[in-house]
Short mmCIF file of C-alpha atoms and ligand atoms in Angstrom, two decimals:
data_model
loop_
_atom_site.label_atom_id
_atom_site.label_comp_id
_atom_site.label_asym_id
_atom_site.label_seq_id
_atom_site.Cartn_x
_atom_site.Cartn_y
_atom_site.Cartn_z
CA MET D 188 3.42 2.30 22.70
CA ARG D 189 6.44 1.62 20.65
CA LEU D 190 7.78 3.68 17.65
CA PHE D 191 10.01 1.71 15.32
CA PHE D 192 12.63 4.05 13.62
CA SER D 193 15.73 4.02 11.81
CA SER D 194 18.39 6.76 12.50
CA GLY D 195 18.81 7.77 8.80
CA SER D 196 15.11 8.12 8.09
CA PRO D 197 13.75 11.73 7.96
CA PHE D 198 9.94 10.50 8.09
CA ALA D 199 10.99 8.49 11.52
CA ARG D 200 12.90 11.42 12.61
CA ALA D 201 9.84 13.79 12.26
CA VAL D 202 8.07 11.42 14.46
CA ARG D 203 10.70 11.49 16.79
CA VAL D 204 10.93 15.02 16.91
CA ALA D 205 7.19 15.50 17.44
CA LEU D 206 7.51 13.07 20.48
CA ARG D 207 10.10 15.40 22.08
CA GLU D 208 8.33 18.61 21.44
CA THR D 209 4.85 17.61 22.47
CA GLY D 210 6.18 16.03 25.65
CA LEU D 211 4.93 12.37 24.71
CA LEU D 212 8.14 10.78 24.65
CA PRO D 213 7.69 9.18 28.04
CA ARG D 214 4.71 7.27 26.66
CA VAL D 215 6.62 5.98 23.70
CA GLU D 216 9.56 3.34 23.66
CA GLU D 217 11.75 4.07 20.39
CA VAL D 218 12.90 0.82 19.05
CA GLU D 219 15.56 1.17 16.52
CA THR D 220 15.06 -1.49 13.85
CA THR D 221 16.57 -2.49 10.30
CA LEU D 222 15.14 -1.91 6.94
CA ARG D 223 15.00 -4.22 3.83
CA ASP D 224 15.93 -6.96 6.02
CA PRO D 225 13.79 -10.16 6.08
CA ARG D 226 14.88 -10.50 9.78
CA SER D 227 13.97 -6.88 10.77
CA SER D 228 12.17 -6.26 14.01
CA LEU D 229 9.43 -4.65 12.48
CA LEU D 230 7.87 -7.11 9.84
CA PRO D 231 6.14 -9.09 12.42
CA HIS D 232 4.20 -5.69 13.37
CA ASN D 233 3.90 -4.21 9.85
CA PRO D 234 4.32 -6.53 6.65
CA VAL D 235 4.96 -3.00 4.95
CA GLY D 236 8.51 -2.86 6.63
CA ARG D 237 8.92 1.02 6.55
CA VAL D 238 9.62 3.43 9.49
CA PRO D 239 8.08 5.05 11.12
CA THR D 240 5.87 2.72 12.50
CA LEU D 241 3.93 3.19 15.96
CA VAL D 242 2.48 0.14 17.35
CA LEU D 243 -0.12 0.84 19.90
CA ALA D 244 -0.93 -0.94 23.38
CA ASP D 245 -3.53 -3.31 21.57
CA GLY D 246 -1.11 -4.34 18.59
CA THR D 247 -2.39 -1.64 16.12
CA ALA D 248 0.36 -0.64 13.78
CA LEU D 249 0.21 2.92 12.70
CA THR D 250 2.28 3.61 9.57
CA GLU D 251 2.84 6.72 7.16
CA THR D 252 4.06 9.93 8.70
CA ALA D 253 0.80 11.90 7.62
CA LEU D 254 -1.23 9.64 9.71
CA ILE D 255 1.13 9.20 12.87
CA LEU D 256 1.22 12.93 13.38
CA PRO D 257 -2.22 13.68 13.58
CA PHE D 258 -2.81 10.88 15.71
CA LEU D 259 -0.31 11.92 18.34
CA ASP D 260 -2.42 15.17 18.53
CA THR D 261 -5.14 13.06 20.16
CA LEU D 262 -2.89 11.92 22.75
CA GLY D 263 -2.94 15.49 24.63
CA GLY D 264 0.75 16.51 24.43
CA ALA D 265 1.94 19.80 25.47
CA CYS D 266 1.45 21.53 22.19
CA ARG D 267 -0.74 20.78 18.73
CA LEU D 268 1.05 19.51 15.79
CA LEU D 269 -1.76 20.16 13.33
CA PRO D 270 -4.07 22.55 14.69
CA PRO D 271 -7.63 21.43 13.92
CA GLY D 272 -9.16 23.24 10.90
CA ASP D 273 -5.75 24.72 9.95
CA LEU D 274 -5.72 24.05 6.04
CA ARG D 275 -2.39 25.98 5.63
CA ALA D 276 -0.57 23.55 7.91
CA LEU D 277 -1.73 20.57 5.86
CA ALA D 278 -0.82 21.87 2.58
CA ASP D 279 2.63 22.55 4.12
CA LEU D 280 3.08 19.34 5.54
CA GLY D 281 2.08 17.66 2.26
CA ARG D 282 4.21 19.55 0.47
CA VAL D 283 7.11 18.96 2.62
CA LEU D 284 6.31 15.32 2.77
CA GLY D 285 6.11 15.23 -0.88
CA THR D 286 9.66 16.84 -1.49
CA MET D 287 11.12 14.42 1.21
CA ASP D 288 9.53 11.34 -1.10
CA GLY D 289 11.38 12.91 -3.90
CA MET D 290 14.64 13.25 -2.35
CA ALA D 291 14.41 9.70 -0.60
CA VAL D 292 14.16 8.45 -4.67
CA TRP D 293 16.79 10.61 -5.64
CA ASN D 294 18.87 9.17 -2.69
CA ARG D 295 17.88 5.59 -3.26
CA GLU D 296 19.02 6.01 -6.88
CA LEU D 297 22.48 7.25 -5.75
CA ARG D 298 22.94 4.26 -3.64
CA ARG D 299 22.70 1.69 -6.16
CA PRO D 300 25.99 0.74 -8.20
CA ALA D 301 26.66 3.35 -10.97
CA ALA D 302 25.53 0.64 -13.40
CA GLU D 303 22.23 0.17 -12.22
CA ARG D 304 21.18 4.03 -11.58
CA SER D 305 18.48 5.63 -13.96
CA PRO D 306 19.99 9.22 -15.08
CA GLY D 307 16.44 9.78 -15.90
CA VAL D 308 14.98 9.37 -12.25
CA ILE D 309 17.65 11.05 -10.81
CA ALA D 310 17.26 14.11 -13.08
CA LEU D 311 13.38 14.26 -12.32
CA GLU D 312 13.87 14.01 -8.84
CA ALA D 313 16.90 16.80 -8.47
CA VAL D 314 14.25 19.06 -10.67
CA ARG D 315 11.52 18.38 -8.36
CA THR D 316 13.34 18.51 -4.83
CA ASN D 317 15.18 21.97 -6.17
CA ARG D 318 11.98 23.58 -7.37
CA ALA D 319 10.07 22.65 -4.12
CA ALA D 320 13.18 24.18 -2.10
CA ASP D 321 13.14 27.55 -4.34
CA ALA D 322 9.37 27.84 -3.33
CA LEU D 323 10.37 27.42 0.61
CA GLU D 324 13.33 29.71 0.03
CA ALA D 325 10.89 32.32 -1.40
CA GLU D 326 8.60 31.85 1.41
CA ALA D 327 11.20 31.89 4.18
CA ALA D 328 12.69 35.20 2.50
CA SER D 329 9.55 36.73 2.73
CA GLY D 330 8.90 36.01 6.71
CA GLY D 331 7.00 32.72 6.13
CA TRP D 332 7.64 29.73 8.51
CA ALA D 333 8.31 31.55 11.26
CA LEU D 334 9.80 29.94 14.49
CA ASP D 335 8.35 31.68 17.26
CA GLU D 336 6.43 28.98 18.74
CA PRO D 337 6.96 25.38 19.51
CA PRO D 338 7.11 23.81 15.60
CA ASP D 339 4.09 22.35 14.42
CA ALA D 340 4.12 19.27 12.05
CA PRO D 341 5.07 21.04 8.77
CA ARG D 342 8.24 22.70 10.80
CA ILE D 343 9.46 19.48 11.94
CA ALA D 344 9.09 17.88 8.91
CA LEU D 345 10.73 20.57 6.96
CA GLY D 346 13.66 20.63 9.55
CA CYS D 347 13.86 16.89 9.12
CA LEU D 348 13.84 17.24 5.24
CA LEU D 349 16.51 19.68 5.39
CA GLY D 350 18.48 17.59 8.02
CA TYR D 351 18.50 15.03 5.70
CA ALA D 352 19.90 16.95 2.94
CA GLU D 353 22.61 18.31 5.21
CA ARG D 354 23.68 14.67 6.39
CA ARG D 355 22.47 11.82 4.52
CA HIS D 356 21.74 13.54 0.87
CA ARG D 357 24.96 15.87 0.62
CA ALA D 358 25.07 15.51 -3.20
CA TRP D 359 22.58 18.00 -3.22
CA THR D 360 24.11 21.30 -2.15
CA TRP D 361 20.95 22.49 -0.96
CA ARG D 362 22.21 25.69 0.84
CA GLU D 363 23.69 27.41 -2.48
CA GLY D 364 21.53 30.31 -3.13
CA ARG D 365 19.00 29.87 -0.24
CA PRO D 366 20.19 31.80 2.56
CA ALA D 367 16.74 32.25 4.29
CA LEU D 368 16.38 28.76 4.18
CA SER D 369 20.01 28.07 5.49
CA ALA D 370 19.34 30.45 8.29
CA TRP D 371 15.58 28.76 8.97
CA PHE D 372 17.24 25.57 9.38
CA ASP D 373 20.27 26.67 11.54
CA ALA D 374 17.70 28.00 13.91
CA ILE D 375 15.32 24.60 14.19
CA ALA D 376 18.39 22.30 14.21
CA ALA D 377 19.54 24.04 17.39
CA ARG D 378 16.38 22.87 19.42
CA PRO D 379 17.05 20.01 21.68
CA SER D 380 14.63 17.95 19.94
CA PHE D 381 16.53 18.07 16.78
CA ALA D 382 19.96 17.61 18.34
CA ALA D 383 18.78 14.50 20.22
CA THR D 384 17.75 12.85 17.04
CA ILE D 385 20.45 14.10 14.39
CA PRO D 386 21.05 11.31 11.68
CA PRO D 387 24.28 9.86 11.04
CA VAL D 388 26.31 11.14 8.28
CA SER D 389 26.18 9.00 4.99
CA GLY D 390 28.67 8.91 2.00
CA ILE D 391 26.13 10.15 -0.25
N1 LIG O 195 5.58 7.57 3.13
C1 LIG O 195 6.27 7.31 3.96
C2 LIG O 195 7.59 6.82 3.58
C3 LIG O 195 8.18 6.11 4.67
C4 LIG O 195 9.69 5.72 4.26
O1 LIG O 195 9.88 5.60 2.88
N2 LIG O 195 10.59 5.10 4.93
C5 LIG O 195 11.63 4.73 4.57
C6 LIG O 195 12.86 5.19 5.50
S1 LIG O 195 13.19 6.90 5.17
C7 LIG O 195 11.46 3.25 4.83
O2 LIG O 195 10.97 2.39 5.78
N3 LIG O 195 12.15 2.20 3.61
C8 LIG O 195 12.23 0.81 4.15
C9 LIG O 195 11.80 0.13 2.70
O3 LIG O 195 11.45 1.09 1.50
O4 LIG O 195 11.56 -0.90 2.61
C10 LIG O 195 5.85 7.86 5.10
O5 LIG O 195 5.34 9.18 5.04
O6 LIG O 195 6.05 7.57 6.43
#
């Protein structure tokens, strides 16, 4: 199997962390690719052109983080990412991936030339992202999101969301007023799976 990723993508990072936490990494070749590039090595496998994309031995290309993570659970790794029937985990994963989507849209706007940015889109996504982060802070402050076992899919995704804010989207001062989430992030970021996949710092 081959996993196409880009080093800055929090979605692809979630799959890369999951491969390390489950011990499945030796079965997958990680291939760094380019995005929004007509010559990208990913396009012959996936015309959508987004990462993560997991290409199976028979050529099937799985895309979308929310589909790839449950697929990894079928491969018999050392720990489960989404325990069967755990609706709480599914709900948490959906909420974190939705927040990641919003932050990615916000970030994309900031990468445009100033004259092409939409203040309306930026304001909407900033409000969405802060609202979701405030809910996560309240949960972490009241003992939620415990890290006493290998992280499951929602915890991995949350670590990647905050890791993106920390290094790729520093326009958002996400730690301010969120001490519980900050401490939670520092703990998960210290895991070897996170240290091995840390994204480069961007100018935003
Ligand atoms: N809904 C997708 C989002 C993935 C996504 O947006 N990936 C970005 C990188 S962070 C990408 O590949 N962008 C390339 C493009 O937009 O052409 C998922 O959950 O996997």
